[in-house]
Structures are given as C-alpha cells and as structure tokens.
C-alpha cells in the first residue's frame, strides 16, 4: 500500500529531529541543540572560525536572526553558519556578494530550511501585478562563486490552497551565478522547484549539485545553466488534482543554442511516489524570450525507477519545438524507467560520444568536487 501523500507544510522539515512547518508566517524554534552551541563544530560569535564568518540563529544566539540580514552584512568571501531551524523568509544574494558560503550547522540538510510560499500567480503587496515565475523564488542567487552545504531550500505553496490561481509555478531557489555549488542540499516544492539558470542569455553559468535531493511534479528541475547533477536523488510526487498521466516532468532545460553543454545527470536516481509510468523524464523548454534555444539534457549511468514512462520518456512543451530537434541523450541507465522499448524515442550515446559528457568536460577549469573547506560530509537521503 502506498503511504498517503503528505502536504508540503507538514513535510518540508520531515526528518530526524526536524521542525514541522506550521501555516503561520513566523519562524519556528531550532530543530535540535548541538551540545552547548547551536553551531556545533563551526564556532560561534565568541569563537569565530574566521573574521568573515557570520552566525544565524532564529532565537538570537547568533549575529543575526534571519538569513537575509546576514547576507545584507556579508561581503565577498563570507561564510554564513546557519543554526538548525526553519527560516520563513525570502532571500536574495545579489551579484556583488561573490564567493559566499552557507553552511547548515548540524551537517544535516533536514535541520536547516529556508522556505516561503509565493507562486507566480501570487499578487504583489504593492499592487503591481503578480510575482511571475522568477519572482516566486524563495531564494535567489545571482552572485558568482556561491556554495551551500547541508541546507534545504523550499517553497511550500500548495495548489489546493489556491484553486483560483493559474500561475502555479513556485520556485524554491533560482540560481544564476557561475561556479555555484550545492553539496548535500535539498530542494522541495511542486512546480519549478529548482531553477538552474543564468543571469543573461549570453552567459554560460556553470553549476554543480552533488549528493542533493530534489522533488516536485511539473518541470521541477529547469533553466538554461550548464549544470551537473552527480549522485543526486530526484523524486516525483503524487498529485491529487489529476486523474491520469502524465503528472509531470522531471527536467525542462532551456539551454541556449550557442551553449555546447546543458544539463548532465550522472550516477543519480529518479524515484516516485506516483503510479508507475505517470511521469516523463523531460521536456524541452524553448522560452518566448529565446526561441533559438536548443535544450540539452544527458542522463547517464543513473537508475530510473518505474515512475518514469519508459515507452515515451520525453514529450513536447510546445508543438513548434519537438523534443527530437533538441539535444536529449542517455547512456547506460538502469531500472524499469530506463528500458528501451522504442529505440527511436530513447536516443543513446555511443561510448565515444559519452566521453564528452562528463563533469570535467562540462565544468572546465572549475573543480567544485574538491572542496576549499575541510568540512566533513555525509550522505543525505
């Protein structure tokens, strides 16, 4: 028997010792205490790791009680150590705050959650219209060199709570900077959860996601960045508002036509809480702002669970831009969702072609898998 689907508000913080979100706008208490200091082995305001380390604690035991307040003070090269808790706020990292690092103090992403509940169709408070997809993001990172470890980025806006809203995109994080790295992080939402993008059409921003977890339903990993997802877990959600397949799409890249590299998914897995075959692996997004885009996605050496439609894993977003004209490919995938039943609908790389689809080839001279910190890492779910 399938377990009943939990609402986003009751399960954003799900996990050992985590805070459970309530419907109210206030901050919750820290998820757990770590000895005498809520910052564990990462120091404290009285014993800073470096002069450029700031501490965030919702109860006032750090330098700041909100993440945005700490970001506003931080300059380039700063580190934010974030105590366990749920931070209900929107956060923006502008282009000037380069080489910024966020560390979840408990070394477990389930304990540190940055969450809000705007959607594309949510009216702006000043009456100037709605937020739109980009404006709905809980966290927006425009700066280059951003790194996050053991943090959950979430958007808990629910369709069921807003039946009259048509703009149901609700972004957990929009990342636009070059050399953006996420290690052991979680990305929670429904539609358009993880927006891996660039600041401008002609900018080829590189991003790296390692040992991360992302979930959603419609296009929940999307954008035009050059992004590598390594050892990640993507989970598709049940939908109570639909009676049949497809429920949604895991990836929706919008790679610029001039960019030789788009999304690379390697040594990862896709699971589902929905019925078998109810999800497509991907569809190409050719936005109206760039009709010359040629979306690119390579999924290699990954396990695709039964939730993926193996017969027709790809579909079109717009009839004028068929997925067959884009750059979709697979290599040595396993699992029920990877079964090749209709070869022409599952383009496969040759061994020679696969050599050009590696993290090194996509990221060039940037090596984020070698951390500049010596923080101990452990796998999240």
mmCIF file of C-alpha atoms in Angstrom:
data_model
loop_
_atom_site.group_PDB
_atom_site.id
_atom_site.type_symbol
_atom_site.label_atom_id
_atom_site.label_comp_id
_atom_site.label_asym_id
_atom_site.label_seq_id
_atom_site.Cartn_x
_atom_site.Cartn_y
_atom_site.Cartn_z
ATOM 1 C CA UNK A 1 0.000 0.000 0.000
ATOM 2 C CA UNK A 2 1.285 3.449 -0.865
ATOM 3 C CA UNK A 3 1.649 5.818 2.025
ATOM 4 C CA UNK A 4 -0.694 8.815 1.845
ATOM 5 C CA UNK A 5 0.811 11.940 0.314
ATOM 6 C CA UNK A 6 1.767 14.496 2.930
ATOM 7 C CA UNK A 7 1.085 18.165 2.418
ATOM 8 C CA UNK A 8 4.146 20.330 1.870
ATOM 9 C CA UNK A 9 3.611 22.184 5.136
ATOM 10 C CA UNK A 10 3.707 19.018 7.184
ATOM 11 C CA UNK A 11 6.728 17.583 5.464
ATOM 12 C CA UNK A 12 9.189 20.287 4.439
ATOM 13 C CA UNK A 13 11.023 19.687 7.679
ATOM 14 C CA UNK A 14 10.425 15.943 7.767
ATOM 15 C CA UNK A 15 13.362 14.019 9.128
ATOM 16 C CA UNK A 16 15.002 13.115 12.361
ATOM 17 C CA UNK A 17 14.802 15.978 14.811
ATOM 18 C CA UNK A 18 13.419 18.405 12.259
ATOM 19 C CA UNK A 19 10.976 21.232 12.711
ATOM 20 C CA UNK A 20 7.491 20.702 11.298
ATOM 21 C CA UNK A 21 6.223 23.738 9.443
ATOM 22 C CA UNK A 22 3.043 25.393 10.511
ATOM 23 C CA UNK A 23 0.781 27.535 8.346
ATOM 24 C CA UNK A 24 1.761 30.756 10.077
ATOM 25 C CA UNK A 25 4.404 33.193 8.840
ATOM 26 C CA UNK A 26 6.618 33.200 11.930
ATOM 27 C CA UNK A 27 9.931 31.454 12.464
ATOM 28 C CA UNK A 28 9.959 28.215 14.394
ATOM 29 C CA UNK A 29 12.370 27.207 17.111
ATOM 30 C CA UNK A 30 15.647 25.458 16.263
ATOM 31 C CA UNK A 31 15.257 21.829 15.288
ATOM 32 C CA UNK A 32 17.805 20.500 17.740
ATOM 33 C CA UNK A 33 20.538 21.657 20.027
ATOM 34 C CA UNK A 34 24.110 20.529 19.459
ATOM 35 C CA UNK A 35 25.787 20.498 22.835
ATOM 36 C CA UNK A 36 26.360 23.938 24.268
ATOM 37 C CA UNK A 37 26.389 25.700 20.929
ATOM 38 C CA UNK A 38 23.685 25.575 18.247
ATOM 39 C CA UNK A 39 26.507 25.973 15.716
ATOM 40 C CA UNK A 40 28.215 22.719 16.651
ATOM 41 C CA UNK A 41 31.825 22.472 15.490
ATOM 42 C CA UNK A 42 31.569 25.628 13.375
ATOM 43 C CA UNK A 43 32.411 28.023 16.189
ATOM 44 C CA UNK A 44 30.178 30.798 17.500
ATOM 45 C CA UNK A 45 30.054 34.593 17.651
ATOM 46 C CA UNK A 46 32.504 34.341 20.558
ATOM 47 C CA UNK A 47 34.813 31.938 18.740
ATOM 48 C CA UNK A 48 34.591 32.729 15.038
ATOM 49 C CA UNK A 49 36.147 30.382 12.541
ATOM 50 C CA UNK A 50 37.383 33.438 10.630
ATOM 51 C CA UNK A 51 36.713 37.191 10.788
ATOM 52 C CA UNK A 52 34.452 36.699 7.764
ATOM 53 C CA UNK A 53 32.197 34.123 9.428
ATOM 54 C CA UNK A 54 28.678 35.191 10.461
ATOM 55 C CA UNK A 55 26.251 33.164 12.565
ATOM 56 C CA UNK A 56 22.480 32.940 12.031
ATOM 57 C CA UNK A 57 20.151 31.718 14.779
ATOM 58 C CA UNK A 58 16.372 32.281 14.878
ATOM 59 C CA UNK A 59 16.360 32.696 18.663
ATOM 60 C CA UNK A 60 19.023 35.373 18.858
ATOM 61 C CA UNK A 61 22.102 33.317 19.748
ATOM 62 C CA UNK A 62 23.947 34.343 16.595
ATOM 63 C CA UNK A 63 24.845 37.564 14.843
ATOM 64 C CA UNK A 64 21.504 37.644 13.016
ATOM 65 C CA UNK A 65 18.092 36.039 13.341
ATOM 66 C CA UNK A 66 17.356 35.835 9.596
ATOM 67 C CA UNK A 67 19.407 34.649 6.668
ATOM 68 C CA UNK A 68 18.712 37.797 4.650
ATOM 69 C CA UNK A 69 20.005 40.015 7.449
ATOM 70 C CA UNK A 70 23.273 38.106 7.432
ATOM 71 C CA UNK A 71 23.513 38.258 3.634
ATOM 72 C CA UNK A 72 22.982 42.028 3.743
ATOM 73 C CA UNK A 73 26.004 42.431 6.025
ATOM 74 C CA UNK A 74 28.225 39.873 4.329
ATOM 75 C CA UNK A 75 30.743 40.878 1.726
ATOM 76 C CA UNK A 76 32.575 38.772 -0.812
ATOM 77 C CA UNK A 77 34.190 35.665 0.624
ATOM 78 C CA UNK A 78 31.997 35.478 3.741
ATOM 79 C CA UNK A 79 30.673 32.294 5.330
ATOM 80 C CA UNK A 80 27.237 32.051 6.950
ATOM 81 C CA UNK A 81 26.827 29.321 9.551
ATOM 82 C CA UNK A 82 23.090 28.707 9.899
ATOM 83 C CA UNK A 83 21.745 27.109 13.068
ATOM 84 C CA UNK A 84 19.007 24.433 12.923
ATOM 85 C CA UNK A 85 15.590 25.949 12.374
ATOM 86 C CA UNK A 86 13.057 26.931 9.758
ATOM 87 C CA UNK A 87 13.635 30.378 8.299
ATOM 88 C CA UNK A 88 10.391 31.591 6.734
ATOM 89 C CA UNK A 89 11.627 34.386 4.505
ATOM 90 C CA UNK A 90 12.705 35.213 1.005
ATOM 91 C CA UNK A 91 16.437 35.634 0.466
ATOM 92 C CA UNK A 92 18.322 37.380 -2.341
ATOM 93 C CA UNK A 93 22.083 37.211 -2.912
ATOM 94 C CA UNK A 94 22.979 39.993 -5.331
ATOM 95 C CA UNK A 95 25.844 39.975 -7.830
ATOM 96 C CA UNK A 96 28.214 41.904 -5.556
ATOM 97 C CA UNK A 97 28.339 39.220 -2.843
ATOM 98 C CA UNK A 98 30.611 36.760 -4.595
ATOM 99 C CA UNK A 99 32.219 33.628 -3.126
ATOM 100 C CA UNK A 100 29.588 33.402 -0.389
ATOM 101 C CA UNK A 101 29.223 30.115 1.525
ATOM 102 C CA UNK A 102 26.240 28.871 3.544
ATOM 103 C CA UNK A 103 26.802 26.029 5.998
ATOM 104 C CA UNK A 104 23.991 24.200 7.757
ATOM 105 C CA UNK A 105 25.370 23.902 11.289
ATOM 106 C CA UNK A 106 24.060 20.398 12.002
ATOM 107 C CA UNK A 107 25.558 18.783 8.862
ATOM 108 C CA UNK A 108 22.052 17.515 8.043
ATOM 109 C CA UNK A 109 20.046 19.452 5.460
ATOM 110 C CA UNK A 110 16.792 18.371 7.088
ATOM 111 C CA UNK A 111 17.567 20.596 10.064
ATOM 112 C CA UNK A 112 18.067 23.926 8.256
ATOM 113 C CA UNK A 113 15.224 25.068 5.983
ATOM 114 C CA UNK A 114 14.782 28.346 4.131
ATOM 115 C CA UNK A 115 11.173 28.440 2.934
ATOM 116 C CA UNK A 116 8.431 30.755 1.723
ATOM 117 C CA UNK A 117 5.181 30.366 -0.194
ATOM 118 C CA UNK A 118 4.982 32.746 -3.140
ATOM 119 C CA UNK A 119 3.812 31.494 -6.531
ATOM 120 C CA UNK A 120 3.904 33.019 -9.991
ATOM 121 C CA UNK A 121 0.254 33.989 -9.598
ATOM 122 C CA UNK A 122 0.597 35.467 -6.112
ATOM 123 C CA UNK A 123 -0.304 39.197 -6.130
ATOM 124 C CA UNK A 124 2.495 41.539 -5.122
ATOM 125 C CA UNK A 125 1.754 43.524 -1.952
ATOM 126 C CA UNK A 126 2.204 46.845 -3.751
ATOM 127 C CA UNK A 127 -0.490 46.012 -6.297
ATOM 128 C CA UNK A 128 1.930 45.960 -9.234
ATOM 129 C CA UNK A 129 0.732 42.621 -10.550
ATOM 130 C CA UNK A 130 1.851 39.114 -9.691
ATOM 131 C CA UNK A 131 5.297 37.761 -8.888
ATOM 132 C CA UNK A 132 5.796 35.662 -12.002
ATOM 133 C CA UNK A 133 7.960 32.555 -12.025
ATOM 134 C CA UNK A 134 11.280 34.214 -11.164
ATOM 135 C CA UNK A 135 9.726 36.469 -8.555
ATOM 136 C CA UNK A 136 8.200 33.492 -6.766
ATOM 137 C CA UNK A 137 11.612 32.144 -5.720
ATOM 138 C CA UNK A 138 12.181 31.699 -2.014
ATOM 139 C CA UNK A 139 15.937 32.100 -2.551
ATOM 140 C CA UNK A 140 17.572 33.887 -5.488
ATOM 141 C CA UNK A 141 21.341 33.671 -6.027
ATOM 142 C CA UNK A 142 22.804 35.986 -8.665
ATOM 143 C CA UNK A 143 26.392 36.123 -7.409
ATOM 144 C CA UNK A 144 29.224 34.002 -8.755
ATOM 145 C CA UNK A 145 31.031 31.517 -6.547
ATOM 146 C CA UNK A 146 28.115 30.647 -4.242
ATOM 147 C CA UNK A 147 28.391 27.437 -2.201
ATOM 148 C CA UNK A 148 25.809 25.801 0.065
ATOM 149 C CA UNK A 149 26.158 22.709 2.240
ATOM 150 C CA UNK A 150 23.513 20.892 4.260
ATOM 151 C CA UNK A 151 20.701 23.400 3.626
ATOM 152 C CA UNK A 152 17.104 22.812 2.499
ATOM 153 C CA UNK A 153 15.637 25.310 0.024
ATOM 154 C CA UNK A 154 11.854 25.064 -0.170
ATOM 155 C CA UNK A 155 8.659 26.615 -1.472
ATOM 156 C CA UNK A 156 5.578 25.281 0.301
ATOM 157 C CA UNK A 157 2.920 26.997 -1.822
ATOM 158 C CA UNK A 158 0.120 24.498 -2.472
ATOM 159 C CA UNK A 159 -2.273 24.385 -5.416
ATOM 160 C CA UNK A 160 -5.009 23.014 -3.167
ATOM 161 C CA UNK A 161 -4.930 26.191 -1.068
ATOM 162 C CA UNK A 162 -5.348 28.460 -4.114
ATOM 163 C CA UNK A 163 -7.809 26.872 -6.560
ATOM 164 C CA UNK A 164 -8.330 30.150 -8.440
ATOM 165 C CA UNK A 165 -4.642 30.819 -9.144
ATOM 166 C CA UNK A 166 -3.434 29.813 -12.609
ATOM 167 C CA UNK A 167 0.220 30.753 -12.109
ATOM 168 C CA UNK A 168 1.190 27.674 -10.107
ATOM 169 C CA UNK A 169 4.956 27.887 -10.614
ATOM 170 C CA UNK A 170 6.542 28.165 -7.166
ATOM 171 C CA UNK A 171 10.336 28.218 -7.169
ATOM 172 C CA UNK A 172 12.360 27.089 -4.152
ATOM 173 C CA UNK A 173 15.629 28.502 -5.480
ATOM 174 C CA UNK A 174 16.738 30.349 -8.596
ATOM 175 C CA UNK A 175 20.495 30.110 -9.199
ATOM 176 C CA UNK A 176 22.044 32.374 -11.818
ATOM 177 C CA UNK A 177 25.703 32.710 -10.859
ATOM 178 C CA UNK A 178 28.697 30.958 -12.370
ATOM 179 C CA UNK A 179 30.558 28.450 -10.182
ATOM 180 C CA UNK A 180 27.528 27.775 -7.963
ATOM 181 C CA UNK A 181 27.888 24.577 -5.918
ATOM 182 C CA UNK A 182 25.451 22.706 -3.704
ATOM 183 C CA UNK A 183 26.567 19.758 -1.586
ATOM 184 C CA UNK A 184 24.155 17.589 0.394
ATOM 185 C CA UNK A 185 21.302 20.072 -0.056
ATOM 186 C CA UNK A 186 17.558 19.528 -0.524
ATOM 187 C CA UNK A 187 15.190 21.339 -2.884
ATOM 188 C CA UNK A 188 11.489 20.957 -2.056
ATOM 189 C CA UNK A 189 8.471 22.180 -3.967
ATOM 190 C CA UNK A 190 5.974 21.167 -6.620
ATOM 191 C CA UNK A 191 6.194 23.062 -9.905
ATOM 192 C CA UNK A 192 9.523 24.637 -10.930
ATOM 193 C CA UNK A 193 11.313 23.713 -7.708
ATOM 194 C CA UNK A 194 14.964 24.109 -8.779
ATOM 195 C CA UNK A 195 15.660 26.862 -11.321
ATOM 196 C CA UNK A 196 19.249 26.370 -12.539
ATOM 197 C CA UNK A 197 19.637 29.381 -14.801
ATOM 198 C CA UNK A 198 21.961 32.229 -15.854
ATOM 199 C CA UNK A 199 21.889 35.997 -15.445
ATOM 200 C CA UNK A 200 21.725 36.649 -19.191
ATOM 201 C CA UNK A 201 21.158 34.782 -22.420
ATOM 202 C CA UNK A 202 24.789 35.012 -23.491
ATOM 203 C CA UNK A 203 26.161 33.928 -20.107
ATOM 204 C CA UNK A 204 27.008 30.246 -19.689
ATOM 205 C CA UNK A 205 26.877 29.824 -15.914
ATOM 206 C CA UNK A 206 28.303 26.584 -14.515
ATOM 207 C CA UNK A 207 26.597 24.899 -11.561
ATOM 208 C CA UNK A 208 27.269 21.719 -9.629
ATOM 209 C CA UNK A 209 24.907 19.686 -7.443
ATOM 210 C CA UNK A 210 26.366 16.744 -5.506
ATOM 211 C CA UNK A 211 24.541 14.328 -3.216
ATOM 212 C CA UNK A 212 21.440 16.523 -3.373
ATOM 213 C CA UNK A 213 17.731 15.705 -3.204
ATOM 214 C CA UNK A 214 15.102 17.456 -5.340
ATOM 215 C CA UNK A 215 11.391 16.793 -5.567
ATOM 216 C CA UNK A 216 8.384 18.141 -7.390
ATOM 217 C CA UNK A 217 5.936 17.472 -10.195
ATOM 218 C CA UNK A 218 5.970 19.862 -13.183
ATOM 219 C CA UNK A 219 9.378 20.802 -14.690
ATOM 220 C CA UNK A 220 10.870 20.766 -11.234
ATOM 221 C CA UNK A 221 14.481 20.990 -12.439
ATOM 222 C CA UNK A 222 14.675 23.592 -15.191
ATOM 223 C CA UNK A 223 16.592 26.502 -16.736
ATOM 224 C CA UNK A 224 19.468 27.298 -19.093
ATOM 225 C CA UNK A 225 22.560 26.820 -16.923
ATOM 226 C CA UNK A 226 25.350 24.372 -17.616
ATOM 227 C CA UNK A 227 24.569 22.159 -14.636
ATOM 228 C CA UNK A 228 25.983 18.858 -13.416
ATOM 229 C CA UNK A 229 23.886 16.716 -11.059
ATOM 230 C CA UNK A 230 26.052 14.000 -9.545
ATOM 231 C CA UNK A 231 24.900 11.367 -7.059
ATOM 232 C CA UNK A 232 21.564 13.162 -6.733
ATOM 233 C CA UNK A 233 18.096 11.847 -5.949
ATOM 234 C CA UNK A 234 15.094 13.197 -7.851
ATOM 235 C CA UNK A 235 11.649 12.250 -6.557
ATOM 236 C CA UNK A 236 8.348 12.787 -8.324
ATOM 237 C CA UNK A 237 5.275 13.490 -6.222
ATOM 238 C CA UNK A 238 1.705 12.251 -6.173
ATOM 239 C CA UNK A 239 -0.947 14.648 -7.484
ATOM 240 C CA UNK A 240 -4.494 14.634 -6.170
ATOM 241 C CA UNK A 241 -5.679 17.240 -8.697
ATOM 242 C CA UNK A 242 -5.178 14.969 -11.722
ATOM 243 C CA UNK A 243 -6.828 11.675 -12.567
ATOM 244 C CA UNK A 244 -4.425 10.405 -15.205
ATOM 245 C CA UNK A 245 -0.919 10.531 -16.613
ATOM 246 C CA UNK A 246 1.262 12.412 -17.058
ATOM 247 C CA UNK A 247 1.527 14.038 -13.684
ATOM 248 C CA UNK A 248 4.575 15.993 -14.718
ATOM 249 C CA UNK A 249 8.170 16.153 -15.920
ATOM 250 C CA UNK A 250 11.443 15.915 -14.036
ATOM 251 C CA UNK A 251 13.668 18.077 -16.251
ATOM 252 C CA UNK A 252 12.910 21.051 -18.501
ATOM 253 C CA UNK A 253 16.217 22.504 -19.736
ATOM 254 C CA UNK A 254 16.247 25.687 -21.816
ATOM 255 C CA UNK A 255 19.884 25.636 -22.932
ATOM 256 C CA UNK A 256 20.911 28.470 -25.239
ATOM 257 C CA UNK A 257 21.603 27.297 -28.769
ATOM 258 C CA UNK A 258 25.153 28.650 -28.602
ATOM 259 C CA UNK A 259 25.931 26.756 -25.391
ATOM 260 C CA UNK A 260 27.579 23.397 -26.148
ATOM 261 C CA UNK A 261 26.632 21.990 -22.734
ATOM 262 C CA UNK A 262 23.357 21.935 -20.829
ATOM 263 C CA UNK A 263 22.235 19.572 -18.059
ATOM 264 C CA UNK A 264 24.252 16.471 -17.171
ATOM 265 C CA UNK A 265 22.772 13.937 -14.738
ATOM 266 C CA UNK A 266 25.238 11.266 -13.709
ATOM 267 C CA UNK A 267 25.263 8.426 -11.174
ATOM 268 C CA UNK A 268 21.908 9.568 -9.839
ATOM 269 C CA UNK A 269 18.429 8.111 -9.384
ATOM 270 C CA UNK A 270 14.812 9.013 -10.040
ATOM 271 C CA UNK A 271 12.119 7.601 -7.766
ATOM 272 C CA UNK A 272 8.411 8.310 -7.444
ATOM 273 C CA UNK A 273 5.529 8.217 -5.038
ATOM 274 C CA UNK A 274 3.141 8.322 -8.042
ATOM 275 C CA UNK A 275 1.852 5.308 -10.002
ATOM 276 C CA UNK A 276 4.178 3.594 -12.433
ATOM 277 C CA UNK A 277 4.688 5.411 -15.718
ATOM 278 C CA UNK A 278 2.984 8.623 -14.625
ATOM 279 C CA UNK A 279 5.997 10.879 -15.191
ATOM 280 C CA UNK A 280 8.057 11.904 -18.195
ATOM 281 C CA UNK A 281 11.783 12.213 -17.760
ATOM 282 C CA UNK A 282 11.966 15.540 -19.575
ATOM 283 C CA UNK A 283 10.516 18.017 -21.994
ATOM 284 C CA UNK A 284 12.348 20.880 -23.729
ATOM 285 C CA UNK A 285 11.636 24.451 -22.699
ATOM 286 C CA UNK A 286 12.102 26.927 -25.533
ATOM 287 C CA UNK A 287 11.042 30.200 -23.885
ATOM 288 C CA UNK A 288 9.480 33.068 -25.784
ATOM 289 C CA UNK A 289 12.478 35.176 -24.760
ATOM 290 C CA UNK A 290 14.827 32.839 -26.640
ATOM 291 C CA UNK A 291 13.199 30.973 -29.486
ATOM 292 C CA UNK A 292 16.664 29.856 -30.683
ATOM 293 C CA UNK A 293 17.232 27.754 -27.548
ATOM 294 C CA UNK A 294 18.202 24.109 -28.046
ATOM 295 C CA UNK A 295 17.566 22.404 -24.709
ATOM 296 C CA UNK A 296 20.212 19.859 -23.758
ATOM 297 C CA UNK A 297 19.962 17.002 -21.271
ATOM 298 C CA UNK A 298 22.190 13.967 -20.857
ATOM 299 C CA UNK A 299 21.275 11.313 -18.293
ATOM 300 C CA UNK A 300 23.956 8.702 -17.825
ATOM 301 C CA UNK A 301 24.685 5.769 -15.547
ATOM 302 C CA UNK A 302 21.646 6.567 -13.426
ATOM 303 C CA UNK A 303 18.738 4.494 -12.157
ATOM 304 C CA UNK A 304 15.293 5.435 -13.423
ATOM 305 C CA UNK A 305 12.522 3.955 -11.324
ATOM 306 C CA UNK A 306 9.136 2.705 -12.547
ATOM 307 C CA UNK A 307 7.560 6.136 -12.150
ATOM 308 C CA UNK A 308 9.170 7.164 -15.463
ATOM 309 C CA UNK A 309 7.274 6.300 -18.646
ATOM 310 C CA UNK A 310 9.791 4.006 -20.348
ATOM 311 C CA UNK A 311 7.891 3.829 -23.634
ATOM 312 C CA UNK A 312 7.743 7.614 -24.142
ATOM 313 C CA UNK A 313 10.031 9.303 -21.595
ATOM 314 C CA UNK A 314 10.166 12.605 -23.499
ATOM 315 C CA UNK A 315 7.418 14.900 -24.709
ATOM 316 C CA UNK A 316 6.999 18.374 -26.160
ATOM 317 C CA UNK A 317 6.288 21.546 -24.269
ATOM 318 C CA UNK A 318 5.344 23.368 -27.471
ATOM 319 C CA UNK A 319 4.430 21.752 -30.779
ATOM 320 C CA UNK A 320 6.751 24.074 -32.688
ATOM 321 C CA UNK A 321 9.774 22.774 -30.782
ATOM 322 C CA UNK A 322 9.657 18.954 -30.799
ATOM 323 C CA UNK A 323 11.953 17.200 -28.375
ATOM 324 C CA UNK A 324 13.511 15.244 -31.252
ATOM 325 C CA UNK A 325 15.050 18.502 -32.536
ATOM 326 C CA UNK A 326 16.737 19.187 -29.210
ATOM 327 C CA UNK A 327 19.762 17.618 -27.518
ATOM 328 C CA UNK A 328 18.437 14.795 -25.347
ATOM 329 C CA UNK A 329 20.503 11.653 -24.797
ATOM 330 C CA UNK A 330 21.081 8.758 -22.397
ATOM 331 C CA UNK A 331 23.919 6.400 -21.626
ATOM 332 C CA UNK A 332 23.995 3.160 -19.647
ATOM 333 C CA UNK A 333 21.000 3.904 -17.449
ATOM 334 C CA UNK A 334 19.303 1.158 -15.458
ATOM 335 C CA UNK A 335 15.944 0.484 -13.817
ATOM 336 C CA UNK A 336 12.398 -0.015 -15.140
ATOM 337 C CA UNK A 337 12.157 3.577 -16.327
ATOM 338 C CA UNK A 338 15.268 3.154 -18.474
ATOM 339 C CA UNK A 339 14.064 0.172 -20.503
ATOM 340 C CA UNK A 340 14.498 0.800 -24.231
ATOM 341 C CA UNK A 341 11.262 -0.405 -25.772
ATOM 342 C CA UNK A 342 11.047 2.113 -28.630
ATOM 343 C CA UNK A 343 14.665 2.853 -29.647
ATOM 344 C CA UNK A 344 13.851 5.980 -31.654
ATOM 345 C CA UNK A 345 12.299 7.515 -28.539
ATOM 346 C CA UNK A 346 15.367 6.859 -26.382
ATOM 347 C CA UNK A 347 18.456 8.382 -28.046
ATOM 348 C CA UNK A 348 21.585 6.700 -26.705
ATOM 349 C CA UNK A 349 25.166 7.977 -26.714
ATOM 350 C CA UNK A 350 27.900 5.833 -28.152
ATOM 351 C CA UNK A 351 30.921 5.077 -25.977
ATOM 352 C CA UNK A 352 32.903 7.655 -27.924
ATOM 353 C CA UNK A 353 30.197 10.310 -27.543
ATOM 354 C CA UNK A 354 29.892 9.623 -23.809
ATOM 355 C CA UNK A 355 33.496 10.762 -23.283
ATOM 356 C CA UNK A 356 32.378 14.321 -23.985
ATOM 357 C CA UNK A 357 29.629 14.156 -21.332
ATOM 358 C CA UNK A 358 31.475 14.201 -18.021
ATOM 359 C CA UNK A 359 31.564 16.660 -15.155
ATOM 360 C CA UNK A 360 35.105 17.658 -16.155
ATOM 361 C CA UNK A 361 34.033 18.427 -19.721
ATOM 362 C CA UNK A 362 31.007 20.419 -18.572
ATOM 363 C CA UNK A 363 32.715 22.414 -15.798
ATOM 364 C CA UNK A 364 36.110 23.013 -17.382
ATOM 365 C CA UNK A 365 38.764 24.514 -15.104
ATOM 366 C CA UNK A 366 36.372 24.703 -12.149
ATOM 367 C CA UNK A 367 36.608 21.716 -9.766
ATOM 368 C CA UNK A 368 33.895 22.086 -7.099
ATOM 369 C CA UNK A 369 34.097 18.423 -6.134
ATOM 370 C CA UNK A 370 37.345 19.336 -4.379
ATOM 371 C CA UNK A 371 36.053 21.471 -1.532
ATOM 372 C CA UNK A 372 38.012 24.512 -0.452
ATOM 373 C CA UNK A 373 36.791 23.686 3.058
ATOM 374 C CA UNK A 374 37.670 20.578 5.010
ATOM 375 C CA UNK A 375 34.133 20.125 6.341
ATOM 376 C CA UNK A 376 33.156 16.533 6.878
ATOM 377 C CA UNK A 377 30.282 15.496 4.607
ATOM 378 C CA UNK A 378 27.809 12.703 4.910
ATOM 379 C CA UNK A 379 25.130 11.489 2.574
ATOM 380 C CA UNK A 380 21.608 12.789 2.910
ATOM 381 C CA UNK A 381 18.640 10.822 1.721
#
